[in-house]
Amino acid sequence: MKRILSWAVVGAVTIIISVLLFITGKQHKVMLINGADGAEVPARVSYIVDGENADKPKSIRANKKGVVYVKGINHEIVIKFKDTDGTNKEIAKKFKTKISQEETIDFAGMINGTEDWITYKTAEKEAPEE
């Protein structure tokens, strides 16, 4: 009986560790939007996600979209832009990814300080190619 119990504990611990590794190692798709529906946005916004490409950040022009793929749960995005006065601004925000949901980050919402700068929606499954 003691042997069965110890093997059951080992099996349960293995399953728990596997699930945790699956969740933290899963790649998530994050949509980046620089202005939508006629929002007033800077001409170009540079962004850095989780410190990657910090020496040469990627950028998105006004009223365009971009995609970034991240792994794990906790992330930080830093955006840099010139405001209407011509001064350089930098905003950093932390966000979490959720299982089987796609995140959409609105740069205009981040710049204006609104609470809905990030939205979550159920990820669409990709159809297999024929």
Short mmCIF file of C-alpha atoms in Angstrom, two decimals:
data_model
loop_
_atom_site.label_atom_id
_atom_site.label_comp_id
_atom_site.label_asym_id
_atom_site.label_seq_id
_atom_site.Cartn_x
_atom_site.Cartn_y
_atom_site.Cartn_z
CA MET A 1 0.00 0.00 0.00
CA LYS A 2 2.87 2.35 0.84
CA ARG A 3 4.49 1.67 -2.52
CA ILE A 4 1.28 2.47 -4.43
CA LEU A 5 0.83 5.71 -2.52
CA SER A 6 4.39 6.84 -3.23
CA TRP A 7 4.00 6.11 -6.97
CA ALA A 8 0.70 8.00 -7.00
CA VAL A 9 2.39 11.02 -5.42
CA VAL A 10 5.25 10.87 -7.94
CA GLY A 11 2.73 10.64 -10.81
CA ALA A 12 0.69 13.57 -9.50
CA VAL A 13 3.79 15.75 -9.05
CA THR A 14 4.93 14.90 -12.58
CA ILE A 15 1.56 15.88 -14.04
CA ILE A 16 1.49 19.17 -12.09
CA ILE A 17 5.01 20.09 -13.24
CA SER A 18 4.09 19.22 -16.85
CA VAL A 19 1.01 21.45 -16.77
CA LEU A 20 3.00 24.35 -15.26
CA LEU A 21 5.72 24.03 -17.90
CA PHE A 22 3.10 23.90 -20.66
CA ILE A 23 1.41 27.08 -19.41
CA THR A 24 4.61 29.08 -18.87
CA GLY A 25 6.26 27.94 -22.11
CA LYS A 26 3.28 28.46 -24.41
CA GLN A 27 3.70 31.07 -27.12
CA HIS A 28 1.04 33.77 -27.20
CA LYS A 29 0.09 36.10 -30.04
CA VAL A 30 -0.20 39.76 -29.06
CA MET A 31 -1.72 42.21 -31.55
CA LEU A 32 -0.40 45.78 -31.40
CA ILE A 33 -2.55 48.61 -32.76
CA ASN A 34 -1.35 52.17 -33.23
CA GLY A 35 -4.65 53.98 -33.57
CA ALA A 36 -8.00 52.68 -34.68
CA ASP A 37 -11.32 54.30 -35.54
CA GLY A 38 -9.74 57.69 -36.21
CA ALA A 39 -7.96 58.01 -32.86
CA GLU A 40 -5.35 60.75 -32.53
CA VAL A 41 -1.99 58.94 -32.40
CA PRO A 42 1.69 59.76 -32.96
CA ALA A 43 3.07 59.21 -36.46
CA ARG A 44 5.41 56.43 -35.27
CA VAL A 45 5.55 54.48 -32.01
CA SER A 46 8.56 52.33 -31.11
CA TYR A 47 8.00 49.38 -28.80
CA ILE A 48 10.04 46.92 -26.77
CA VAL A 49 8.44 43.80 -25.29
CA ASP A 50 10.25 42.08 -22.39
CA GLY A 51 13.49 43.92 -23.15
CA GLU A 52 14.04 42.15 -26.49
CA ASN A 53 15.60 44.28 -29.24
CA ALA A 54 16.23 47.07 -26.71
CA ASP A 55 19.11 48.46 -28.77
CA LYS A 56 17.00 48.70 -31.93
CA PRO A 57 13.28 48.71 -31.08
CA LYS A 58 10.62 47.91 -33.67
CA SER A 59 8.06 50.54 -34.59
CA ILE A 60 4.53 50.88 -35.91
CA ARG A 61 3.30 53.81 -37.98
CA ALA A 62 0.01 55.61 -37.32
CA ASN A 63 -3.17 53.60 -37.96
CA LYS A 64 -1.21 50.37 -38.56
CA LYS A 65 -1.08 47.03 -36.76
CA GLY A 66 1.68 44.72 -35.69
CA VAL A 67 2.09 41.31 -34.10
CA VAL A 68 4.53 40.09 -31.50
CA TYR A 69 4.82 36.55 -30.12
CA VAL A 70 5.69 36.14 -26.44
CA LYS A 71 6.26 33.14 -24.20
CA GLY A 72 5.12 32.86 -20.63
CA ILE A 73 2.60 34.75 -18.53
CA ASN A 74 4.05 38.03 -17.20
CA HIS A 75 5.34 40.64 -19.66
CA GLU A 76 6.28 44.29 -19.91
CA ILE A 77 5.90 46.59 -22.91
CA VAL A 78 7.69 49.91 -23.27
CA ILE A 79 6.59 52.38 -25.94
CA LYS A 80 8.51 55.47 -27.08
CA PHE A 81 7.02 58.27 -29.14
CA LYS A 82 7.06 62.02 -29.78
CA ASP A 83 4.00 63.84 -28.52
CA THR A 84 2.38 66.85 -30.20
CA ASP A 85 4.91 69.19 -28.55
CA GLY A 86 7.81 67.26 -30.07
CA THR A 87 9.12 65.94 -26.75
CA ASN A 88 10.11 62.29 -26.46
CA LYS A 89 7.87 60.28 -24.14
CA GLU A 90 8.23 56.76 -22.79
CA ILE A 91 5.49 54.64 -21.21
CA ALA A 92 5.99 51.22 -19.61
CA LYS A 93 3.13 48.88 -18.73
CA LYS A 94 2.98 45.33 -17.42
CA PHE A 95 0.48 42.80 -18.73
CA LYS A 96 -0.38 39.13 -18.40
CA THR A 97 -1.21 36.66 -21.11
CA LYS A 98 -4.05 34.21 -20.61
CA ILE A 99 -4.42 30.65 -21.83
CA SER A 100 -6.17 30.30 -25.21
CA GLN A 101 -6.84 34.04 -25.45
CA GLU A 102 -5.39 36.61 -27.81
CA GLU A 103 -4.30 39.95 -26.42
CA THR A 104 -4.73 43.24 -28.25
CA ILE A 105 -2.75 46.26 -27.05
CA ASP A 106 -3.95 49.69 -28.16
CA PHE A 107 -1.13 52.26 -28.11
CA ALA A 108 -3.63 55.15 -28.18
CA GLY A 109 -5.19 53.78 -24.98
CA MET A 110 -1.77 53.49 -23.34
CA ILE A 111 -0.88 57.06 -24.30
CA ASN A 112 -4.20 58.46 -23.05
CA GLY A 113 -4.04 56.38 -19.85
CA THR A 114 -7.34 54.54 -20.30
CA GLU A 115 -8.03 51.28 -18.49
CA ASP A 116 -8.97 49.37 -21.66
CA TRP A 117 -5.55 49.67 -23.34
CA ILE A 118 -5.40 45.86 -23.42
CA THR A 119 -8.26 43.59 -24.42
CA TYR A 120 -8.57 39.82 -24.41
CA LYS A 121 -10.54 37.68 -26.82
CA THR A 122 -10.74 33.96 -27.39
CA ALA A 123 -8.06 32.90 -29.85
CA GLU A 124 -9.28 31.57 -33.16
CA LYS A 125 -7.97 28.18 -34.16
CA GLU A 126 -6.06 28.21 -37.40
CA ALA A 127 -7.64 26.11 -40.12
CA PRO A 128 -5.38 23.41 -41.57
CA GLU A 129 -4.18 24.06 -45.09
CA GLU A 130 -5.38 21.70 -47.78
#
